[in-house]
PDB file of C-alpha atoms in Angstrom:
ATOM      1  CA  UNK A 120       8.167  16.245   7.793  1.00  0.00           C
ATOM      2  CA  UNK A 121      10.374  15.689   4.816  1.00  0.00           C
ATOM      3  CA  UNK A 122      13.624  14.234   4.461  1.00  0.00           C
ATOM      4  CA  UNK A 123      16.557  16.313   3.699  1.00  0.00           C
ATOM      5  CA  UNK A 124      18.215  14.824   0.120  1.00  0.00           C
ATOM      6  CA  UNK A 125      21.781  13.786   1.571  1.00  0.00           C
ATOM      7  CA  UNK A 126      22.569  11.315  -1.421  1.00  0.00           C
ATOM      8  CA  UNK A 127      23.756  12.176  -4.482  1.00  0.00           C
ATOM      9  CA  UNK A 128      20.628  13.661  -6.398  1.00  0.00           C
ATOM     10  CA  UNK A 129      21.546  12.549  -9.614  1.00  0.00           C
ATOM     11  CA  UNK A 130      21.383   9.263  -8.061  1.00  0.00           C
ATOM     12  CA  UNK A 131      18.091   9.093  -6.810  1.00  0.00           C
ATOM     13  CA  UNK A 132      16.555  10.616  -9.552  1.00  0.00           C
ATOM     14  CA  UNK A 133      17.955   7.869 -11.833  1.00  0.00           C
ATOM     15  CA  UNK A 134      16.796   5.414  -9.647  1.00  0.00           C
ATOM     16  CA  UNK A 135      13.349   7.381  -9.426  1.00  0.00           C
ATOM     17  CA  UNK A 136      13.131   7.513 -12.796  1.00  0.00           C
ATOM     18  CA  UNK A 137      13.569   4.233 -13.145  1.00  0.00           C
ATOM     19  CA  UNK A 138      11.045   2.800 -10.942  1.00  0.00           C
ATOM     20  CA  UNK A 139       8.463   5.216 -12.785  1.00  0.00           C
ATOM     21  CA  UNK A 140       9.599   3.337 -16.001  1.00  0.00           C
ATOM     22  CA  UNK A 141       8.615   0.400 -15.220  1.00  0.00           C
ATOM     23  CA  UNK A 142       5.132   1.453 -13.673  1.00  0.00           C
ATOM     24  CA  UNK A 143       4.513   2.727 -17.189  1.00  0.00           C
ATOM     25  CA  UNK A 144       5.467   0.208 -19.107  1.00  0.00           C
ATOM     26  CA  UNK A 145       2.736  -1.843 -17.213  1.00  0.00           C
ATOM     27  CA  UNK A 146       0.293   0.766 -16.780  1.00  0.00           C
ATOM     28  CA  UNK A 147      -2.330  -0.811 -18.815  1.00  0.00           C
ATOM     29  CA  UNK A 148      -2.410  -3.862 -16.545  1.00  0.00           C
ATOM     30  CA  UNK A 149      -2.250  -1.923 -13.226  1.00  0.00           C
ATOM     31  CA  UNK A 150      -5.293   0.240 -14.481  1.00  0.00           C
ATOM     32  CA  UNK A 151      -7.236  -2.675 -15.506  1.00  0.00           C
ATOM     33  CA  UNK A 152      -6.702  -3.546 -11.373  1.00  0.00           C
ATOM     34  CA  UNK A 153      -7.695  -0.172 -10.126  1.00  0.00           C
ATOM     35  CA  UNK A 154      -4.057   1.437 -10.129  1.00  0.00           C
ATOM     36  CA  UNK A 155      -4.070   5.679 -11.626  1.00  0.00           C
ATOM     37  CA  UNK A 156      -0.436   7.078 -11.375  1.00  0.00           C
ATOM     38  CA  UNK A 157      -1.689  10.593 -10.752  1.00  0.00           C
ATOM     39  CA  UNK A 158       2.183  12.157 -10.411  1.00  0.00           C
ATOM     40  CA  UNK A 159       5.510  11.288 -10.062  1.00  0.00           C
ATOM     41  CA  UNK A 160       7.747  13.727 -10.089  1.00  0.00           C
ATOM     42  CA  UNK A 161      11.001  13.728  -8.293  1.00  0.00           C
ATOM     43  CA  UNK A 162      10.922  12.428  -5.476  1.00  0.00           C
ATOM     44  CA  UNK A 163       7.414  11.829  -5.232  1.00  0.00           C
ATOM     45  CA  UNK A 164       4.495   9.006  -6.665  1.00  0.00           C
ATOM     46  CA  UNK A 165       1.170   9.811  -6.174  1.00  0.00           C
ATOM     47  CA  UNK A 166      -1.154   6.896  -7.452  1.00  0.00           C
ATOM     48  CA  UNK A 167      -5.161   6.254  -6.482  1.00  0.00           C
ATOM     49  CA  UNK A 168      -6.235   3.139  -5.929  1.00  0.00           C
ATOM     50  CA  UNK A 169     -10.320   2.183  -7.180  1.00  0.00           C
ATOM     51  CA  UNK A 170     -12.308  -0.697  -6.463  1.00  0.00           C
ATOM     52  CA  UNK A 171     -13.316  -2.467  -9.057  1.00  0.00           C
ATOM     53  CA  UNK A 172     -15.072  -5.174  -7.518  1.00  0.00           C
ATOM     54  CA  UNK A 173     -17.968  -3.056  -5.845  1.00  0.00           C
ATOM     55  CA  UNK A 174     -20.957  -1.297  -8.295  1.00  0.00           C
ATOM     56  CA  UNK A 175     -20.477   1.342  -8.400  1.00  0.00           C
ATOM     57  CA  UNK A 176     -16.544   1.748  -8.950  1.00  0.00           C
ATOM     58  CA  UNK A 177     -15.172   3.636  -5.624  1.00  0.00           C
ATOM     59  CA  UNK A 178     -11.939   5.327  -4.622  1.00  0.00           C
ATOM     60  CA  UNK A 179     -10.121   3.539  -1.591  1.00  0.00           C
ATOM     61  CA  UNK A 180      -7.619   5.750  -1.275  1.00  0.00           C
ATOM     62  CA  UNK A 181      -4.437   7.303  -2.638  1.00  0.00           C
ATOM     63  CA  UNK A 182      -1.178   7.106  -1.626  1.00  0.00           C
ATOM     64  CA  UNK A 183       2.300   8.875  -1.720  1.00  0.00           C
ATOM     65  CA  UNK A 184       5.532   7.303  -2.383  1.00  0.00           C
ATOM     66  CA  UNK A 185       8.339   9.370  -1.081  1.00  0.00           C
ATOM     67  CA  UNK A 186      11.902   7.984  -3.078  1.00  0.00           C
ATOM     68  CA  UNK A 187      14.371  10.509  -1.449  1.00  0.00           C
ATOM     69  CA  UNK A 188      17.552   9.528  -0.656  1.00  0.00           C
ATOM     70  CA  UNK A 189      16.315   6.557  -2.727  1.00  0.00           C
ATOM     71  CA  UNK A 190      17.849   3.835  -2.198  1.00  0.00           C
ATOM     72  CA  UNK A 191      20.042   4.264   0.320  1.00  0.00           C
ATOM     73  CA  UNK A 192      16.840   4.632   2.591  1.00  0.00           C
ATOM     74  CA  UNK A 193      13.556   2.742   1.399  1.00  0.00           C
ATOM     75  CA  UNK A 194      10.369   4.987   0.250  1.00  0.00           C
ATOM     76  CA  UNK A 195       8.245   6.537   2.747  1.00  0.00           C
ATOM     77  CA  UNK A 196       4.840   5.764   2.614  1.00  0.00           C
ATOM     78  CA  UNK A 197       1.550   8.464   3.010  1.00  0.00           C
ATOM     79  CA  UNK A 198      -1.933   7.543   2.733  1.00  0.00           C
ATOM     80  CA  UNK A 199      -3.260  11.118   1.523  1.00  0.00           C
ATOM     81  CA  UNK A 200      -6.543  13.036   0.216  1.00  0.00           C
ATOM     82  CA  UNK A 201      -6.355  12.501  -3.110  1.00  0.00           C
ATOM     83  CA  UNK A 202      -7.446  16.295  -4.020  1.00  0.00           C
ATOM     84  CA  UNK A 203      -5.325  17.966  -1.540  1.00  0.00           C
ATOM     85  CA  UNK A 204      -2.004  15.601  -0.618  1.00  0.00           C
ATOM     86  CA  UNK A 205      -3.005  15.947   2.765  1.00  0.00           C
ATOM     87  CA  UNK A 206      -1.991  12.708   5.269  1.00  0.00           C
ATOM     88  CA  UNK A 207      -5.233  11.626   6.586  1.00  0.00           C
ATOM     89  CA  UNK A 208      -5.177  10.242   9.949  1.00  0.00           C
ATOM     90  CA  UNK A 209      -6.066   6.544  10.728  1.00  0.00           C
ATOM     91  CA  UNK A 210     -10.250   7.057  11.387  1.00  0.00           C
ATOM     92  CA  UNK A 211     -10.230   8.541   7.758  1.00  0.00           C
ATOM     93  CA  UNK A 212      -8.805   5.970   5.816  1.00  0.00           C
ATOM     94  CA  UNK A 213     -12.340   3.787   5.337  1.00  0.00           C
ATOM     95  CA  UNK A 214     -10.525   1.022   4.933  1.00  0.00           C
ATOM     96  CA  UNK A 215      -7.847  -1.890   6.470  1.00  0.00           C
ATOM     97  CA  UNK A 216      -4.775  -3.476   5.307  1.00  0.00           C
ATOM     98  CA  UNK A 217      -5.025  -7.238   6.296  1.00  0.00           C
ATOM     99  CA  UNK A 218      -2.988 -10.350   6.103  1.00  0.00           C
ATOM    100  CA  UNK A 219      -3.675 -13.969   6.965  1.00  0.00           C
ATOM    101  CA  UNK A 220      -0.854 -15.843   8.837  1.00  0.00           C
ATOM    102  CA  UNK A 221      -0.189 -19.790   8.052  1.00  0.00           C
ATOM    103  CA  UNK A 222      -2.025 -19.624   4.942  1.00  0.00           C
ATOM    104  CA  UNK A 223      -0.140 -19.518   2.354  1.00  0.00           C
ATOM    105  CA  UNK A 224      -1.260 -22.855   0.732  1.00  0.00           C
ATOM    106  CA  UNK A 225      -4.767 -22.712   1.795  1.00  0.00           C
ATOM    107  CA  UNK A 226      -7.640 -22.587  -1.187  1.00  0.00           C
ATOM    108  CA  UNK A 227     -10.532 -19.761  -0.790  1.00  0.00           C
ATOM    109  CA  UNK A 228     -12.940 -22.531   0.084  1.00  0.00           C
ATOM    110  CA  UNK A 229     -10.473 -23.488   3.080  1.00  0.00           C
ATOM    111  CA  UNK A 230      -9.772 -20.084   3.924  1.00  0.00           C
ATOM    112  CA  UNK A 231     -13.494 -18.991   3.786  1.00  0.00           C
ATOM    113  CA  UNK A 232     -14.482 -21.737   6.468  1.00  0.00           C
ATOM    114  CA  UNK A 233     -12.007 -20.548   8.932  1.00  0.00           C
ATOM    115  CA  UNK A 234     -13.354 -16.845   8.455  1.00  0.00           C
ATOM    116  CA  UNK A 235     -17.109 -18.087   8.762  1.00  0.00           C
ATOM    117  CA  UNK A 236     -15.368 -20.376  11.991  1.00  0.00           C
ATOM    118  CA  UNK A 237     -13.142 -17.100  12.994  1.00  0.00           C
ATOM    119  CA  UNK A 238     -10.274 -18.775  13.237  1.00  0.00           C
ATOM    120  CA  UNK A 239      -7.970 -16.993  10.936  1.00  0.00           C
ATOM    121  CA  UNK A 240      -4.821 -14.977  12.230  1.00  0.00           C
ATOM    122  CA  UNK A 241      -4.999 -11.623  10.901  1.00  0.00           C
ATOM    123  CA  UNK A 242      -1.947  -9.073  10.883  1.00  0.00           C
ATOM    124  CA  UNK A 243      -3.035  -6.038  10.370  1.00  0.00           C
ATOM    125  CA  UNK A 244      -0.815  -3.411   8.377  1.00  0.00           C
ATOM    126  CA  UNK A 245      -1.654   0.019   8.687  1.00  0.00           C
ATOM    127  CA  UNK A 246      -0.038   0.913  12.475  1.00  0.00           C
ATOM    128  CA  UNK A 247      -1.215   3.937  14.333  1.00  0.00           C
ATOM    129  CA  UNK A 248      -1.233   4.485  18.044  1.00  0.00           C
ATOM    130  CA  UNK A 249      -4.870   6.512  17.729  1.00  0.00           C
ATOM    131  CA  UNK A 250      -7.498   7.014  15.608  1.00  0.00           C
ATOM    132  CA  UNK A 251      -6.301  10.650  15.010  1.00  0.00           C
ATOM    133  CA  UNK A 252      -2.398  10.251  14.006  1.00  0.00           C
ATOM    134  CA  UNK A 253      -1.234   8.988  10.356  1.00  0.00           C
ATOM    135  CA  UNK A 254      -0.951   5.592   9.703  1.00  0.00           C
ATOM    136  CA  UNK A 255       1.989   4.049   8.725  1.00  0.00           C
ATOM    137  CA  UNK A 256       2.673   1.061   6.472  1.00  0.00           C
ATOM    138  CA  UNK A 257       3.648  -2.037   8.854  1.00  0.00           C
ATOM    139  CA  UNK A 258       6.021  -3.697   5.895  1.00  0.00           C
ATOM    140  CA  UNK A 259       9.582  -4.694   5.178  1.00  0.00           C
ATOM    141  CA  UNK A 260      10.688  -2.145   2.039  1.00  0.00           C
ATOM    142  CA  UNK A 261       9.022   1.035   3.787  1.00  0.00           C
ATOM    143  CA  UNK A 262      10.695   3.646   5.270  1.00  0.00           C
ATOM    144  CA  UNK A 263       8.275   4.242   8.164  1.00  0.00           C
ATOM    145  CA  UNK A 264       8.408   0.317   9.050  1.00  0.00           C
ATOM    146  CA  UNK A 265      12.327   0.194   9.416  1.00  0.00           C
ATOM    147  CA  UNK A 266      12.487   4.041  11.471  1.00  0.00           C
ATOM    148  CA  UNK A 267      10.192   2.072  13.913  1.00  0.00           C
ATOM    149  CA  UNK A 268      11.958   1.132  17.099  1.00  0.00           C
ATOM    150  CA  UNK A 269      10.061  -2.386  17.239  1.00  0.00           C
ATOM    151  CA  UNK A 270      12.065  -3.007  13.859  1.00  0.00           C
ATOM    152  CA  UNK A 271      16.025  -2.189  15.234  1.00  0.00           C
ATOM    153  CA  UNK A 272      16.847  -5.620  14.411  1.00  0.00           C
ATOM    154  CA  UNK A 273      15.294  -5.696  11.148  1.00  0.00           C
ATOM    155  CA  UNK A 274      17.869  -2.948   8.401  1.00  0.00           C
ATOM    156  CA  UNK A 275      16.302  -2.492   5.443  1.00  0.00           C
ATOM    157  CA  UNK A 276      19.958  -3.148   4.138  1.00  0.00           C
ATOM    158  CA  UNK A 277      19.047  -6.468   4.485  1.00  0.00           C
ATOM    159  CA  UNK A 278      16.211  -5.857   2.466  1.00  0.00           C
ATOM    160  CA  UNK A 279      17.518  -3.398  -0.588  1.00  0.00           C
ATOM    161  CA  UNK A 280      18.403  -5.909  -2.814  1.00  0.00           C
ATOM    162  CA  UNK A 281      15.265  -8.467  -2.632  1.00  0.00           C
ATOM    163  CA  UNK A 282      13.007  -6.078  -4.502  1.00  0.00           C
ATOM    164  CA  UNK A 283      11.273  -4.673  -1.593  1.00  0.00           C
ATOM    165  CA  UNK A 284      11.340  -1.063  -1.577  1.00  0.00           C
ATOM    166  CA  UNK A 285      10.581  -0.735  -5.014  1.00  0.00           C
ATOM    167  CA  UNK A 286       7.660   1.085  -6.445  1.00  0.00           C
ATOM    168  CA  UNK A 287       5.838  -2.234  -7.542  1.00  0.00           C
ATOM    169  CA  UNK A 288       5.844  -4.129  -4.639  1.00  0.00           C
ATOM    170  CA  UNK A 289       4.772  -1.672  -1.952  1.00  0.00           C
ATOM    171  CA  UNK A 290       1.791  -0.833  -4.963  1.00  0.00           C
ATOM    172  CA  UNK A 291       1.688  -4.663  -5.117  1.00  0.00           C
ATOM    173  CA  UNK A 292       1.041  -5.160  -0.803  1.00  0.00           C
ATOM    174  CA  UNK A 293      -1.835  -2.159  -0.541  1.00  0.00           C
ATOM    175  CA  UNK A 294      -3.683  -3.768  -3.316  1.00  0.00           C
ATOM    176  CA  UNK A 295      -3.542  -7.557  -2.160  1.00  0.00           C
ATOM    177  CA  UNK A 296      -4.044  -6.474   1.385  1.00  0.00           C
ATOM    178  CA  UNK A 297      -6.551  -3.840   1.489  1.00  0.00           C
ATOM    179  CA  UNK A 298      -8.079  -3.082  -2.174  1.00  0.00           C
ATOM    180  CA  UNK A 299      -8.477  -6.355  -3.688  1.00  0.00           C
ATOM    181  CA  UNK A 300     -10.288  -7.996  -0.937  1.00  0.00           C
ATOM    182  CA  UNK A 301     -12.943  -5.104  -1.579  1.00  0.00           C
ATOM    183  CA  UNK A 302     -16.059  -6.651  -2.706  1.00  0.00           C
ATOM    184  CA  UNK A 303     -19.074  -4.855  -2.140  1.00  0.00           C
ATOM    185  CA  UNK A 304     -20.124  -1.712  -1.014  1.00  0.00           C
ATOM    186  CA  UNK A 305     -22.920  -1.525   2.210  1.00  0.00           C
ATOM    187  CA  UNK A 306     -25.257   1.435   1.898  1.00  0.00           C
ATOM    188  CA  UNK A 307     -27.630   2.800   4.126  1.00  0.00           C
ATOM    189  CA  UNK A 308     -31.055   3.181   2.899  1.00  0.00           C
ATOM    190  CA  UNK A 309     -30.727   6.837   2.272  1.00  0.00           C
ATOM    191  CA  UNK A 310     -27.637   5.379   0.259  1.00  0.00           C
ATOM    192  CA  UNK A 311     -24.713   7.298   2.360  1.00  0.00           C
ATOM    193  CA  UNK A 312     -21.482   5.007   2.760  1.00  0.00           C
ATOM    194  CA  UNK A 313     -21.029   2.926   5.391  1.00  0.00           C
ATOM    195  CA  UNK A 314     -18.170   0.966   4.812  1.00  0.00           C
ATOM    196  CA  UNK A 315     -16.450  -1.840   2.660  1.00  0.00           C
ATOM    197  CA  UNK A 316     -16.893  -5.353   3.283  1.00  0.00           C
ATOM    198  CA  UNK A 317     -13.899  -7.684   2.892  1.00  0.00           C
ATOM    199  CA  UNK A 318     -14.003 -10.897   1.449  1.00  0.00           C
ATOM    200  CA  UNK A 319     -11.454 -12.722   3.540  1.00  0.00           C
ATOM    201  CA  UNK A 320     -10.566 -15.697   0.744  1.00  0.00           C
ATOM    202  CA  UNK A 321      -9.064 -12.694  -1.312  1.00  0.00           C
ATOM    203  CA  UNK A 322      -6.795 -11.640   1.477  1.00  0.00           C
ATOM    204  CA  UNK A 323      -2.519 -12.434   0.829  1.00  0.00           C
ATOM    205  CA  UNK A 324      -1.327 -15.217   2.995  1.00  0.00           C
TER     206      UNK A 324
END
């Protein structure tokens, strides 16, 4: 369902336009780490997001940043098919969004222990209540996460001007939490995917 645009338009789009700005001027750097802005035109982003760290190179997933009424409300968040723009539900995504609790001073070799131990504390970040509805992203700076009625007490007014909401970090969370951590690829012997395996030391904290 889309939002009706009930800020000023000229606002928003300066504000868009301005987020896109400063993708490009760092484009290089995000497409060395798997980021492709595919679109952005008002009031949508569409970027893809590539594993690098798998042989060979596979898409994770793309997703759709939705800036209207930018910023007066935060940016909704899509996971979509990257040919069509169509949300895909939760059992389609292939992937998870993952972050380790207590952490945040931990080295790989410490953190790696605990996973082989399974003791880490793992939020996970893509919400849905089934397999079949649309994910949404479980994170300060997104629209979906303050509409939630677990989050009343958490306005992203108290957010706006920290820097979440903005095109960079929300690109910044998927690919820490769920692209990074990517590091190899598990085929069948008839080579048809099976699935991504994680490598928990390269998970945010």
């Amino acid at each position: 369902m889309t939002e009706s645009q009930f800020v000023d338009e000229a606002v928003s789009r300066r504000k868009f336009e301005r987020e896109v700005a400063q993708y490009r001027e760092l484009e290089d750097s995000y497409r060395r780490r798997g980021w492709f802005l595919l679109d952005a035109t008002f009031p949508t982003v569409l970027v893809l997001f590539v594993a690098l760290k798998v042989t060979p190179r596979s898409v994770v997933c793309a997703v759709r940043l939705d800036f209207t009424n930018y910023d007066l409300l935060p940016p909704s968040v899509t996971f979509v098919d990257p040919s069509t723009g169509t949300a895909l539900p939760a059992k389609s995504l292939g992937f998870k969004m993952l972050r380790l609790n207590g952490l945040k001073e931990a080295s790989p070799e410490t953190v790696t222990t605990l996973a082989q131990q399974q003791r880490l504390s793992v939020q996970e970040l893509l919400q849905a209540h089934s397999p079949d509805e649309t994910p949404f992203l479980c994170l300060p700076g997104v629209r979906e996460y303050h509409d939630h009625p677990a989050h009343t007490g958490d306005l992203w007014l108290l957010h706006r001007r920290s820097g979440e909401g903005s095109l960079h970090f929300i690109l910044e969370q998927i690919w820490a939490s769920g692209i990074n951590p990517i590091r190899m690829l598990e085929y069948q012997i008839q080579m048809n995917f099976s699935g991504f395996q994680m490598d928990a030391a390269a998970l945010p904290r």
